[in-house]
PDB file of C-alpha atoms in Angstrom:
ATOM      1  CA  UNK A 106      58.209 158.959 114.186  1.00 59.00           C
ATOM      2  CA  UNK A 107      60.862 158.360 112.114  1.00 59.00           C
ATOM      3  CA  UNK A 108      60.299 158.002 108.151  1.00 56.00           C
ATOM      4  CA  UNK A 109      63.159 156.373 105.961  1.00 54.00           C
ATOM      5  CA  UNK A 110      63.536 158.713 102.541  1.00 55.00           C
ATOM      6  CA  UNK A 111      66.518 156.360 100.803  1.00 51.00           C
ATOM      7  CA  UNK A 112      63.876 153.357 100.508  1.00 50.00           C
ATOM      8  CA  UNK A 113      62.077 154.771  97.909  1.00 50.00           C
ATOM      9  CA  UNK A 114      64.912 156.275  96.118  1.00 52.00           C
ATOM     10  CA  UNK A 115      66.369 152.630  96.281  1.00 49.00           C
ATOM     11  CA  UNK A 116      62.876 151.234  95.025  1.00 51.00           C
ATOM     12  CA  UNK A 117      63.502 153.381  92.084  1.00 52.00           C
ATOM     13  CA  UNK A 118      66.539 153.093  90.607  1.00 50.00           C
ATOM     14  CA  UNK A 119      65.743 149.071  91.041  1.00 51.00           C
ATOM     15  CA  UNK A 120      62.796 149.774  88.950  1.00 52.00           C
ATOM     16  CA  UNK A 121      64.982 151.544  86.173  1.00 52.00           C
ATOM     17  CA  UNK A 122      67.509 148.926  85.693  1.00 55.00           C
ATOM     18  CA  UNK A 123      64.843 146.262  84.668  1.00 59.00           C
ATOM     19  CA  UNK A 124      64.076 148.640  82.130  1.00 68.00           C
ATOM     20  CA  UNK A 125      67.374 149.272  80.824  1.00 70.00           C
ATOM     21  CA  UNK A 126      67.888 145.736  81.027  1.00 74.00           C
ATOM     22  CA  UNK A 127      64.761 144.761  79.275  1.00 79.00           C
ATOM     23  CA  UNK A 128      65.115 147.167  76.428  1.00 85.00           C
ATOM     24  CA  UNK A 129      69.257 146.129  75.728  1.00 88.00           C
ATOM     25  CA  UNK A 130      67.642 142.501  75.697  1.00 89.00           C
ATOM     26  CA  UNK A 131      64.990 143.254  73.041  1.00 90.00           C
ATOM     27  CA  UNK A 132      67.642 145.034  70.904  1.00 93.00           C
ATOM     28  CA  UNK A 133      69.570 141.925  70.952  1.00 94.00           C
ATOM     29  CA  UNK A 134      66.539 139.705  70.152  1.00 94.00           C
ATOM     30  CA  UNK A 135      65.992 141.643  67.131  1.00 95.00           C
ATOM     31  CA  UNK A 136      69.635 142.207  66.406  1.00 96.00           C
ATOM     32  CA  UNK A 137      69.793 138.377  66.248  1.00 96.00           C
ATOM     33  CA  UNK A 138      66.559 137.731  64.189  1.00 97.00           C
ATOM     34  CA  UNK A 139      67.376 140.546  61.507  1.00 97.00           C
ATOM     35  CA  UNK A 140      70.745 138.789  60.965  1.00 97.00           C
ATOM     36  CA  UNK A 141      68.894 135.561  60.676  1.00 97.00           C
ATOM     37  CA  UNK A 142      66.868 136.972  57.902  1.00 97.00           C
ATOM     38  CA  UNK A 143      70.042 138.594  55.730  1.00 97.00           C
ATOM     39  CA  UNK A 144      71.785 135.173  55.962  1.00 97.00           C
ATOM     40  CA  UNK A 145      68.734 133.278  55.089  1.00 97.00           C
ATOM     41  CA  UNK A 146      68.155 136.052  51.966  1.00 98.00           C
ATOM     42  CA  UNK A 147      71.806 135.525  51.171  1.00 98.00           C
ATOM     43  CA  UNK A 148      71.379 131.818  50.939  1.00 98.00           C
ATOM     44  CA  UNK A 149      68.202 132.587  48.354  1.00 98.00           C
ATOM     45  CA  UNK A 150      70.260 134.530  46.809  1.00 98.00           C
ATOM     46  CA  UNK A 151      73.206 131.429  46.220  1.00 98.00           C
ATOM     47  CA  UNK A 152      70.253 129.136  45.539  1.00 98.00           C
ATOM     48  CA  UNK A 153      68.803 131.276  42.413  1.00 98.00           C
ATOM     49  CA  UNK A 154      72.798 131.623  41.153  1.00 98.00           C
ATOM     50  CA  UNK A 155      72.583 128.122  40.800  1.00 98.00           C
ATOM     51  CA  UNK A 156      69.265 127.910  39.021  1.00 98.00           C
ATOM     52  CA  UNK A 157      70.438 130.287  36.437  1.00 98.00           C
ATOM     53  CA  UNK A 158      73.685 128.284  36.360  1.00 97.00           C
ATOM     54  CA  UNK A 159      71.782 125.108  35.603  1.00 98.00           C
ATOM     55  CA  UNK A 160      69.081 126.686  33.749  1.00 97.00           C
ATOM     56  CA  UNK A 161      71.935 127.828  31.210  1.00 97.00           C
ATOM     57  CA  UNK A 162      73.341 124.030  30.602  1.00 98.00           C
ATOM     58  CA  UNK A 163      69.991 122.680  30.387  1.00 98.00           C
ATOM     59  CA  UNK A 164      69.623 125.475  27.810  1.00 97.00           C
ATOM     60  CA  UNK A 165      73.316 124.486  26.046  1.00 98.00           C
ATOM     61  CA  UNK A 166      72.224 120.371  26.302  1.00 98.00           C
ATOM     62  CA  UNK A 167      69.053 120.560  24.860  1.00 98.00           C
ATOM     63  CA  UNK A 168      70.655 123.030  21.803  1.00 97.00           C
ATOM     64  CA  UNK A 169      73.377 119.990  21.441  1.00 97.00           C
ATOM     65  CA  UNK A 170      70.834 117.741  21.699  1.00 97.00           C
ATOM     66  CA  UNK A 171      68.905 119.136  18.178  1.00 95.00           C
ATOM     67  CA  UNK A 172      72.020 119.537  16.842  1.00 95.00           C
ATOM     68  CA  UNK A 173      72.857 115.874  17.138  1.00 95.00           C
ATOM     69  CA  UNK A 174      69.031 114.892  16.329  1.00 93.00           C
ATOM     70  CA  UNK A 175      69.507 116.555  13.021  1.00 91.00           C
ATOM     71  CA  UNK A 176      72.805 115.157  12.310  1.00 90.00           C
ATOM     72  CA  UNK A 177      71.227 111.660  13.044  1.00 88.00           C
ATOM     73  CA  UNK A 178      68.382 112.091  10.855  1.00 87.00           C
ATOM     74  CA  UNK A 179      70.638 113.665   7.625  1.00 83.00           C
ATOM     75  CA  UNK A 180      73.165 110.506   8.269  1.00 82.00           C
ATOM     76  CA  UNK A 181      70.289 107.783   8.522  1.00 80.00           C
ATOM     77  CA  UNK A 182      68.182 108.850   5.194  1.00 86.00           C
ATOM     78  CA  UNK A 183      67.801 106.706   2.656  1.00 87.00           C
ATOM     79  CA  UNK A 184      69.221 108.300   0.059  1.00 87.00           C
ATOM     80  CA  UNK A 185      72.364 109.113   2.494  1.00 86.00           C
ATOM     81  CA  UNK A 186      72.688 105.156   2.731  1.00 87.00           C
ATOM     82  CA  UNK A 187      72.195 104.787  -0.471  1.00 89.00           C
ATOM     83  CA  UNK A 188      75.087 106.440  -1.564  1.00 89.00           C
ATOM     84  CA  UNK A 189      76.990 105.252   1.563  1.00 89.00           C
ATOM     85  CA  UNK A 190      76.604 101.669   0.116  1.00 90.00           C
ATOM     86  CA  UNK A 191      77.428 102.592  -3.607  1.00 92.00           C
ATOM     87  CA  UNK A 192      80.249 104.639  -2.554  1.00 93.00           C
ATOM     88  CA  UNK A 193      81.890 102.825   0.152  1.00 92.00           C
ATOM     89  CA  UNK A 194      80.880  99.110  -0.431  1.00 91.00           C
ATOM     90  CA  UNK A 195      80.008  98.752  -4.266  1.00 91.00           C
ATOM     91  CA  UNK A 196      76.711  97.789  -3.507  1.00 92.00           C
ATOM     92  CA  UNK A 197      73.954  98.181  -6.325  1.00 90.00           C
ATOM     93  CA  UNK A 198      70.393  98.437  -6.172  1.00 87.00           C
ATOM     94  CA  UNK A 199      68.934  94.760  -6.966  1.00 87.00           C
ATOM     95  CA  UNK A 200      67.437  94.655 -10.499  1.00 89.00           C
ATOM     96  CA  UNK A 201      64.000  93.506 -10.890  1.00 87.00           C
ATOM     97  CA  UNK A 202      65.118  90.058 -12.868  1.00 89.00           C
ATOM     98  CA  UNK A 203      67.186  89.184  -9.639  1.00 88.00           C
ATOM     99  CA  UNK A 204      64.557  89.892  -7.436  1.00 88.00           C
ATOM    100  CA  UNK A 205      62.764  86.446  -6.272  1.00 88.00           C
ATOM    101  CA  UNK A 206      60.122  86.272  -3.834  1.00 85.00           C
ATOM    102  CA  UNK A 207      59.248  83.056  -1.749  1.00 86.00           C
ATOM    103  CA  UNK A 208      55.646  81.675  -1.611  1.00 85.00           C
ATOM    104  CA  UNK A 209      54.813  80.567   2.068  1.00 85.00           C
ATOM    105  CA  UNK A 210      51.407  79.286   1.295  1.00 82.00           C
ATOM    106  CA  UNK A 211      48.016  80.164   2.051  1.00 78.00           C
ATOM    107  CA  UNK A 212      48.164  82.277   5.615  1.00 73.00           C
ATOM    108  CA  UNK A 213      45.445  80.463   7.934  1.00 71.00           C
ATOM    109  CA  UNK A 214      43.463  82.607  10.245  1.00 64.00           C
TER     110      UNK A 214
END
């Protein structure tokens, strides 16, 4: 009876490159997927620049818009126009004599 000793020997160094194999193939898996994850936190990262970018001009427009707002509202007051008109056009307030009102008749309703 003969026995063969190398088959087993064979069987097992078979067995240990799987292994090997196996393990340099996870390593790679998770290589890939961490890198996934820094490039997606890098683009977070770009995203939230921009937010404070645009949160800042929103912040400058609406400060330009009160600024505006007020200037409108000092421009258009009365006595503003008042004094616009005297000023710049010679107009006068109307006196009551020249004041005349028009009758339209009895409203119906």
């Amino acid at each position: 009876m003969a026995v063969a000793v190398a088959a087993p020997r064979l069987r097992s160094a078979a067995r240990r490159r799987p292994t090997l194999l196996g393990g340099v193939v996870w390593i790679v898996a998770l290589a890939v997927l961490l890198g996934g994850i820094v490039a997606l936190n890098v683009a977070v990262l770009q995203l939230n620049v921009k937010l404070d970018r645009t949160a800042e001009t929103r912040a400058d427009l609406r400060a330009t818009n009160d600024a505006l707002s007020a200037q409108l509202s000092s421009v258009g007051s009365a006595p503003r126009v008042a004094f616009v008109a005297n000023r710049q056009l010679g107009l006068v307030p109307a006196t009551p004599e020249r004041t005349t009102y028009v009758d339209l008749g009895r409203r119906r309703r």
